[in-house]
Coordinates of C-alpha atoms in Angstrom, one line a residue:
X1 CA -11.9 -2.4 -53.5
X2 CA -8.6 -0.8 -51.4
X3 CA -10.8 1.8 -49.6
X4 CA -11.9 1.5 -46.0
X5 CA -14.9 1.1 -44.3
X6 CA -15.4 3.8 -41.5
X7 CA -15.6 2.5 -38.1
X8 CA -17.8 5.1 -36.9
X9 CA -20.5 4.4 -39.3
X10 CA -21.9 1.9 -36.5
X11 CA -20.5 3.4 -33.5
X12 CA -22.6 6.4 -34.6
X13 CA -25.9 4.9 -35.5
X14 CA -25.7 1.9 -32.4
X15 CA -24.9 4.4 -29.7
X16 CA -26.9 2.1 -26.9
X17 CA -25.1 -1.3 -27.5
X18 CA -21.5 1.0 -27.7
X19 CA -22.3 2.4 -25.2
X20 CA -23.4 -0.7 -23.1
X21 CA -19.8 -2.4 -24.3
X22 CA -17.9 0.8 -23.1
X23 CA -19.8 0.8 -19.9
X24 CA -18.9 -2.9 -18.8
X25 CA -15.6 -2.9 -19.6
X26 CA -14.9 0.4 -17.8
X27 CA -16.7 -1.2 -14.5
X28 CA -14.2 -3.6 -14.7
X29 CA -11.5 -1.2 -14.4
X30 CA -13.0 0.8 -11.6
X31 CA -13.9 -1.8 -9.6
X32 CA -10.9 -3.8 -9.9
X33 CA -8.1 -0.8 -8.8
X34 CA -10.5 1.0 -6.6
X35 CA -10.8 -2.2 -4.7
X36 CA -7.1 -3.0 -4.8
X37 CA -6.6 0.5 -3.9
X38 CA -8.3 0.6 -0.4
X39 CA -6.8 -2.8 0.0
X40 CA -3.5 -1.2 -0.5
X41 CA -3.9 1.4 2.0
X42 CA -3.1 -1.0 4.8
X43 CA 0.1 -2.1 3.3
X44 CA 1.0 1.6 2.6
X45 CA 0.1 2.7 6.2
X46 CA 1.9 -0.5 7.7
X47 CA 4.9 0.3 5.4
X48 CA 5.5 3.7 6.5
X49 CA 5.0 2.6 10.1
X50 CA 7.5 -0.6 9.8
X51 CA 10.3 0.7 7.2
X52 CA 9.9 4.3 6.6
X53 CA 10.1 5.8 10.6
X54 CA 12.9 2.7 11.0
X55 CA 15.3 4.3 8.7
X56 CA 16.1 6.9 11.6
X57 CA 15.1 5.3 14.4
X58 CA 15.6 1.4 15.6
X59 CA 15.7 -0.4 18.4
X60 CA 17.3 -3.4 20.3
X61 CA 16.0 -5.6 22.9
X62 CA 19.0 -7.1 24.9
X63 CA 18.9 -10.9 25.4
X64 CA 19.5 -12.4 28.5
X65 CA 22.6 -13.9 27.4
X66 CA 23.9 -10.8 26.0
X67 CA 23.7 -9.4 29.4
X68 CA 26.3 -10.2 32.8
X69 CA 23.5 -10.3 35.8
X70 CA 25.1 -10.1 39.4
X71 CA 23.3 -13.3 40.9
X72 CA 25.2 -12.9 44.3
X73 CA 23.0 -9.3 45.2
X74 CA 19.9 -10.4 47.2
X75 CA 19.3 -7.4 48.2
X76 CA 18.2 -5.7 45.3
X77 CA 15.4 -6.4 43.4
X78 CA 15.5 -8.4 39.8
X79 CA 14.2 -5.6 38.3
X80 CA 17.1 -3.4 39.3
X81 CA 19.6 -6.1 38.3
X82 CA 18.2 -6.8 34.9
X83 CA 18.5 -2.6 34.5
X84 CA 22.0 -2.7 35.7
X85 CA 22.9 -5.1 33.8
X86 CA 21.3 -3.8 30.8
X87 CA 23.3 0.2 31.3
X88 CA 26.5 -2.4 31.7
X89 CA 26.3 -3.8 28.3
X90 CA 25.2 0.0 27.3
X91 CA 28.0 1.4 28.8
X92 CA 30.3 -1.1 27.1
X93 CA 29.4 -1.1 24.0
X94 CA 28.5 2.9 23.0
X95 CA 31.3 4.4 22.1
X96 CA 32.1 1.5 19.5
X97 CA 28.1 2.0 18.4
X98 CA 29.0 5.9 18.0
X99 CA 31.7 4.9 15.8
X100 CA 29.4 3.0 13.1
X101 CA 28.7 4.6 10.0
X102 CA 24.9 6.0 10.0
X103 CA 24.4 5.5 14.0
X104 CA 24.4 9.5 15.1
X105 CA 23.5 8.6 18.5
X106 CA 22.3 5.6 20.6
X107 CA 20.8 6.0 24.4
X108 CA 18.5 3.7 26.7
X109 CA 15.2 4.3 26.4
X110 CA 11.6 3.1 28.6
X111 CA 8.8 3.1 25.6
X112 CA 5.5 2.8 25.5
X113 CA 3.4 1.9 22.2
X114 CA 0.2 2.8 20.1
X115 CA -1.2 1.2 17.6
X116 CA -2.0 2.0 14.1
X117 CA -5.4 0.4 12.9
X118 CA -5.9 0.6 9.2
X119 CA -8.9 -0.5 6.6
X120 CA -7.7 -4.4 7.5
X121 CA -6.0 -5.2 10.3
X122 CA -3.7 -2.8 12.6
X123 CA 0.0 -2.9 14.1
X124 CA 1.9 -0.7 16.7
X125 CA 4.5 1.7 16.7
X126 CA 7.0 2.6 19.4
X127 CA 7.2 5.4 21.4
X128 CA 10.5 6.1 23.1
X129 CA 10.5 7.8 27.2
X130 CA 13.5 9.7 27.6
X131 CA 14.8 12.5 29.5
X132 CA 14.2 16.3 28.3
X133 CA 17.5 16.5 26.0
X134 CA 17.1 13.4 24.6
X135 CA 13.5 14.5 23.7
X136 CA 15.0 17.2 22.1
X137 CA 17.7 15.8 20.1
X138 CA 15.0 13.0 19.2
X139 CA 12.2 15.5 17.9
X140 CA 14.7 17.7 15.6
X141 CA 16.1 13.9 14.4
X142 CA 12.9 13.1 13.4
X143 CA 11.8 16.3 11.6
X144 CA 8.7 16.7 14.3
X145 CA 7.8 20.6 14.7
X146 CA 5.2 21.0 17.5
X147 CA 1.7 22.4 16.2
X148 CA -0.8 22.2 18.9
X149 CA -0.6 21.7 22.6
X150 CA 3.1 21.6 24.5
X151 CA 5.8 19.2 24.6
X152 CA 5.9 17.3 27.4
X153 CA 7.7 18.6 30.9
X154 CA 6.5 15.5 33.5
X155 CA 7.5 12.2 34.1
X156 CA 4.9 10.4 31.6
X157 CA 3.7 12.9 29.2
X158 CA 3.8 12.3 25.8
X159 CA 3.4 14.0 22.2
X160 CA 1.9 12.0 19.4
X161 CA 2.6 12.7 15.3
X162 CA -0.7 13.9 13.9
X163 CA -1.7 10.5 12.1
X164 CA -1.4 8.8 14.9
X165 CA -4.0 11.0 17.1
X166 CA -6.3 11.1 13.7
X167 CA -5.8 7.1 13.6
X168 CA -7.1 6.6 17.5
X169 CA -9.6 9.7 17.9
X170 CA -7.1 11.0 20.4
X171 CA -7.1 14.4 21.8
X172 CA -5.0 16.8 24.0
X173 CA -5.2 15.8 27.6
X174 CA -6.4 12.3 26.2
X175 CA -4.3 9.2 27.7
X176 CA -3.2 6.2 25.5
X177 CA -4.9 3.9 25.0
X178 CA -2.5 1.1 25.7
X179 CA -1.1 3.2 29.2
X180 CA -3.8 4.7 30.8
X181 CA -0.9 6.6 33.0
X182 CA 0.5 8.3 29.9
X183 CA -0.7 11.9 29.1
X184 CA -1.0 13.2 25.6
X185 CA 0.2 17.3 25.9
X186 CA 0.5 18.0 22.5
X187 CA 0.4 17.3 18.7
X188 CA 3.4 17.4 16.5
X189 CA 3.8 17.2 12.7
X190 CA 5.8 15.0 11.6
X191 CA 6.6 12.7 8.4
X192 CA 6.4 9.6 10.3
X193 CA 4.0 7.5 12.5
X194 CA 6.1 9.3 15.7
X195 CA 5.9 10.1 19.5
X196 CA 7.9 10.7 22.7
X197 CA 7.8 11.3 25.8
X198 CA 9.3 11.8 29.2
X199 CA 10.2 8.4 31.2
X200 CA 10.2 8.4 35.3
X201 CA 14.0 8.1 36.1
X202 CA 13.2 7.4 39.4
X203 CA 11.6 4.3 38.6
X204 CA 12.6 0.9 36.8
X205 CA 12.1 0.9 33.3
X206 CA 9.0 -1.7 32.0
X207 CA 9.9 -1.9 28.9
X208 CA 14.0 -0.9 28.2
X209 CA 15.4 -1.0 24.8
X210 CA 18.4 0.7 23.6
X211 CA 17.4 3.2 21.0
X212 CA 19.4 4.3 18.3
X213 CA 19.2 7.1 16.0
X214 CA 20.7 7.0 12.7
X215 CA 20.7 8.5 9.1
X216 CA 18.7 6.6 7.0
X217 CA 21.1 5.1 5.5
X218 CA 21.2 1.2 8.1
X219 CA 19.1 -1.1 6.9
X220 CA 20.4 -4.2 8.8
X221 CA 21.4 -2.6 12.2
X222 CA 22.9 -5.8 13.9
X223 CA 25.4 -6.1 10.8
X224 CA 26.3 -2.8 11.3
X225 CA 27.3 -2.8 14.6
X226 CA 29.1 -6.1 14.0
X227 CA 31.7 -4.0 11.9
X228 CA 32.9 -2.5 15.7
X229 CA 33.0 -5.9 17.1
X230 CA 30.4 -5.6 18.7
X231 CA 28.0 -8.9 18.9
X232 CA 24.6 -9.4 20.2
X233 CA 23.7 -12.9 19.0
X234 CA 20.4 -12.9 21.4
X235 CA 18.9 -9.5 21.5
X236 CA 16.1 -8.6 19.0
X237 CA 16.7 -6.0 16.8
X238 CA 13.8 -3.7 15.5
X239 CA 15.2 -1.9 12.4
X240 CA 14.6 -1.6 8.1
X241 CA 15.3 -5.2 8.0
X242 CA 13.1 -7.0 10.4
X243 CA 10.1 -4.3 9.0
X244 CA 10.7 -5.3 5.5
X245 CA 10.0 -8.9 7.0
X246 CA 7.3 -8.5 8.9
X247 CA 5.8 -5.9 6.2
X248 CA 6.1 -8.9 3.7
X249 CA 5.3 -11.8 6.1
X250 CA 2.5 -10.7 7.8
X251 CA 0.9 -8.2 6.3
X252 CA 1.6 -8.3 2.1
X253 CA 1.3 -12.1 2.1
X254 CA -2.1 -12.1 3.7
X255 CA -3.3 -8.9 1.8
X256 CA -2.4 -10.3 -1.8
X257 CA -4.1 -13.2 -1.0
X258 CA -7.5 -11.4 -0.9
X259 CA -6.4 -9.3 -3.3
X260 CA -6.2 -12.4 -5.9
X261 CA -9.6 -13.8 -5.3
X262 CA -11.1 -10.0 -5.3
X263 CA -9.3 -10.0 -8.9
X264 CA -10.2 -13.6 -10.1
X265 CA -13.9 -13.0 -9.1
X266 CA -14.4 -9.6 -11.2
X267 CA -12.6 -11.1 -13.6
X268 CA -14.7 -13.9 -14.4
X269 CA -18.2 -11.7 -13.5
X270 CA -16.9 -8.9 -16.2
X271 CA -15.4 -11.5 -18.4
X272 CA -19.0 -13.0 -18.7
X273 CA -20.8 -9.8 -18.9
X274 CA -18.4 -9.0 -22.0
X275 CA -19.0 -12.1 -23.8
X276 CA -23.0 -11.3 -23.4
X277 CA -22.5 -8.0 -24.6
X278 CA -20.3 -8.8 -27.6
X279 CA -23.1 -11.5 -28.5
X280 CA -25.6 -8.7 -28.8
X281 CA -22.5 -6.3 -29.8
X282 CA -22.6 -8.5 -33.1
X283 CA -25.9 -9.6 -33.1
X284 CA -28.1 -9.0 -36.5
X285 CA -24.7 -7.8 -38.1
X286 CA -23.8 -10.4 -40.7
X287 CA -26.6 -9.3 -43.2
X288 CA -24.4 -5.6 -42.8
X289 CA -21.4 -7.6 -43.2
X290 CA -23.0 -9.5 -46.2
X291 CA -23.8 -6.3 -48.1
X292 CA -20.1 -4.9 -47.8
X293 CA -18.9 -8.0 -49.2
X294 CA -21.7 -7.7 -51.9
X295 CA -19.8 -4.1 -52.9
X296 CA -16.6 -5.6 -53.5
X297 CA -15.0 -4.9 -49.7
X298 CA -12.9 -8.0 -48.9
X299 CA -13.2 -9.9 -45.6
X300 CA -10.2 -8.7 -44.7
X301 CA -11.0 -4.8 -45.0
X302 CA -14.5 -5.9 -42.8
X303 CA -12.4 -7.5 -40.5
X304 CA -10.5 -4.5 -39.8
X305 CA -13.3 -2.0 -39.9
X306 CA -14.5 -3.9 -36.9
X307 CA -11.5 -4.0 -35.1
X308 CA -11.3 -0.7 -35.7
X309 CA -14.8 -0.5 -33.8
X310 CA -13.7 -2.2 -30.8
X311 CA -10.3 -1.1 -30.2
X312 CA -12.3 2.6 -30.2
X313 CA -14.8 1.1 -27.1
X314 CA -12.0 -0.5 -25.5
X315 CA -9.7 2.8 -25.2
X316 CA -13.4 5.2 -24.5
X317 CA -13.9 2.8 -21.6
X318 CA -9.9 2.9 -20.5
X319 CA -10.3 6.8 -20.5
X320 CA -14.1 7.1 -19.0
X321 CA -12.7 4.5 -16.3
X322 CA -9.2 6.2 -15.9
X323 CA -11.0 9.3 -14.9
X324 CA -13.8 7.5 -12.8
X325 CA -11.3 5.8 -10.6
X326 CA -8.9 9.0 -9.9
X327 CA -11.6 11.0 -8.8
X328 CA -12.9 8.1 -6.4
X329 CA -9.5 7.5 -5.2
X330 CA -9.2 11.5 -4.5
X331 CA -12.5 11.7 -2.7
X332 CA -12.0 8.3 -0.7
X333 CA -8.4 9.5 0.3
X334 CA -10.0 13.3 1.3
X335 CA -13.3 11.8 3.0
X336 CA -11.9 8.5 4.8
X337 CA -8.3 8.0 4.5
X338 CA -6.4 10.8 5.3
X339 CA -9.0 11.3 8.2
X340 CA -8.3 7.9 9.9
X341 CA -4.0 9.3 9.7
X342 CA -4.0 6.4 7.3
X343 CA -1.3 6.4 4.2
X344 CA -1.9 5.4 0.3
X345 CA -1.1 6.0 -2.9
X346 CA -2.5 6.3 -6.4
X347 CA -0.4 4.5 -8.7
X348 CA 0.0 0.4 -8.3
X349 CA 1.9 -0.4 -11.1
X350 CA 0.6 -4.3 -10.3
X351 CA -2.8 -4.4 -10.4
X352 CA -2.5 -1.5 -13.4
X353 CA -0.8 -3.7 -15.5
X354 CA -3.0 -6.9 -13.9
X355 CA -5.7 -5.1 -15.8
X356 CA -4.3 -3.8 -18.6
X357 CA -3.4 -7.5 -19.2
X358 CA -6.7 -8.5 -19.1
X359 CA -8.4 -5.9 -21.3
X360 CA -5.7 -7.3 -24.0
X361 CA -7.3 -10.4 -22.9
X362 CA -10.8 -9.1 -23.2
X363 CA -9.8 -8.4 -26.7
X364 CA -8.8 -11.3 -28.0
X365 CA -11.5 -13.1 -26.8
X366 CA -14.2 -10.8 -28.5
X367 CA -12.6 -12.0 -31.9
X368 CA -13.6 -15.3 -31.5
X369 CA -17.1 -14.1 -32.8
X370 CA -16.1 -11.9 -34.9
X371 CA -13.6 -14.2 -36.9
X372 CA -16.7 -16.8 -36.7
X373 CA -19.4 -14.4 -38.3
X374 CA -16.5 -12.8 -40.4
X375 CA -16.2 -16.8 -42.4
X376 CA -20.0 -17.1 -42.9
X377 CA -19.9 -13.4 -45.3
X378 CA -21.7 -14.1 -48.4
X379 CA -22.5 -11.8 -51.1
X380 CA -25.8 -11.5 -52.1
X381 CA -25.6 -13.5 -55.9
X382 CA -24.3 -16.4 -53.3
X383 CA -27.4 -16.0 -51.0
X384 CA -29.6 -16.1 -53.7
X385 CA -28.4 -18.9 -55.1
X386 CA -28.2 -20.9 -51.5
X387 CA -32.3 -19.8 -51.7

């Protein structure tokens, strides 16, 4: 007998236990990439503060031994001498950084920090003090409009990118929270985690770093400059490369870590709750399976009817899930992300095909039973002769 046994047949009249099989698997899906989802919001958040706002603006920290210090003036303070020596090396070494492909402009800068706390963990941005046409040049570099408030026109004011005031509960007229001398005056929109200020010329800088605008295009900012000539074998350089580090170092590493057990653990709860369910899936079904067999359908057309059957649940719970988990992921980045100025996104093509991966898994599992009832089919002339 060629002809096939409908699938829906039992689907239609065992609409609990379907519907029990369709509703553990698609719990699987949700709570595997919704939790990988918020766990990926710190990575996303950390990547856009560490690579993403370094593609057009960096930084270097000159090293003692990159600099000449004048040891013979007792007169002024050490302070003053580390700053003069750091405009020295400046001074030297800026039109050859002008020259560099990508570099637009470079100037020395005071900067202040904030940081950027996410779901797990938090990390710190730079904020650069300069002088009002630096500001200037610095805010149209980075695409920052202002929106509320007004830029900054004192020695240490400061405006802050919208995330970032979101992030910290910050307001206008607020101070930072790292600086309690630092006024915020305003809010600017921006597509980075980004502030400025004004620095105090008259006073010596805390915290001086070179900074250095460029085009998005330097990734590795000391090799770049080392195309001029121009080598600084001891200073610290804060650009695409040393975020992509740190982004994977100290932040991915320890994520995907968590992310692995959170994984493994669902895993083996849903993979357990499936093998229950496809015990009572198949449960009381060999007498059905007996009386196809008893009508002339082979084992093999049985066989297929019933993979027929689950490869229907498994792609209802896909769908059902599919939907589930986009809607949570929507409200959770409307309700709690977005609010905190915290970054994510929707699609991890890892942990989608992590799961997709298993429910191939899931599958093959599921027809262990079902190849073991399939071989104990009897017609009903052999039953009745086993009686």
């Amino acid at each position: 007998m060629s002809q096939k046994i409908p699938a829906f047949y039992y689907i239609k009249n065992n609409k609990r236990r379907v519907a029990v099989l369709v509703t553990s698997l698609a719990m699987f899906f949700v709570i595997t990439y919704t939790s990988m989802f918020l766990l990926s919001v710190s990575s996303e958040t950390f990547r856009s503060v560490l690579i993403e706002t370094s593609s057009y603006i960096q930084y270097i920290t000159f090293g003692g031994e990159d600099l000449e210090f004048d040891n013979t003036d007792t007169k002024t303070s050490p302070e003053d001498i580390y700053m003069e020596a750091v405009y020295k090396k400046y001074n030297e070494i800026k039109s050859g950084l002008k020259k560099c492909s990508g570099i637009k402009d470079a100037f020395i800068v005071q900067t202040e920090y904030s940081y950027i706390t996410s779901l797990i963990g938090n990390y710190y941005t730079e904020i650069p003090m300069l002088n009002k046409e630096q500001m200037e040049e610095v805010l149209k570099h980075m695409g920052a409009t202002l929106s509320e408030g007004r830029l900054p026109d004192k020695a240490g004011e400061v405006v802050l990118d919208r995330k970032i005031m979101k992030n910290y509960g910050h307001k206008t007229g607020d101070v930072l929270s790292q600086n309690k001398n630092v006024k915020i005056t305003g809010v600017i929109d921006c597509d980075y985690y980004f502030g400025c200020g004004l620095a105090d010329g008259n006073k010596t800088f805390l915290n001086p770093m070179l900074c250095v605008l460029s085009d998005g295009t330097v990734k590795d900012l000391e090799s770049t400059i080392k195309k001029q000539g121009i080598s600084l074998k001891h200073s610290r350089f804060i650009d695409v490369k040393e975020g992509e580090k740190k982004l994977q170092t100290e932040i991915i590493s320890t994520i995907s870590s968590s992310t692995n057990i959170i994984f493994v653990g669902i895993l083996i709860i849903v993979g357990i709750l499936v093998v229950i369910v496809s015990i009572s899936y198949m449960r009381d079904r060999r007498s059905e399976w007996c009386l196809y067999a008893s009508t002339g359908y082979s084992r093999k057309t049985i066989y297929f009817s019933i993979l027929r059957e689950l490869l229907f649940t498994f792609i209802t719970a896909f769908i059902i899930a599919s939907a589930i988990t986009i809607t949570l992921m929507k409200v959770s980045d409307i309700m709690l992300i977005t609010g905190l100025g915290l970054r994510c996104i929707y699609f991890m093509p890892g942990p989608f095909i992590q799961i997709l991966c298993s429910y191939i898994a899931l599958f093959g599992i599921m027809q262990i039973p079902v190849r073991f009832e399939i071989n104990k089919i009897k017609t009903i002339d052999a039953i009745d002769d086993d009686m």
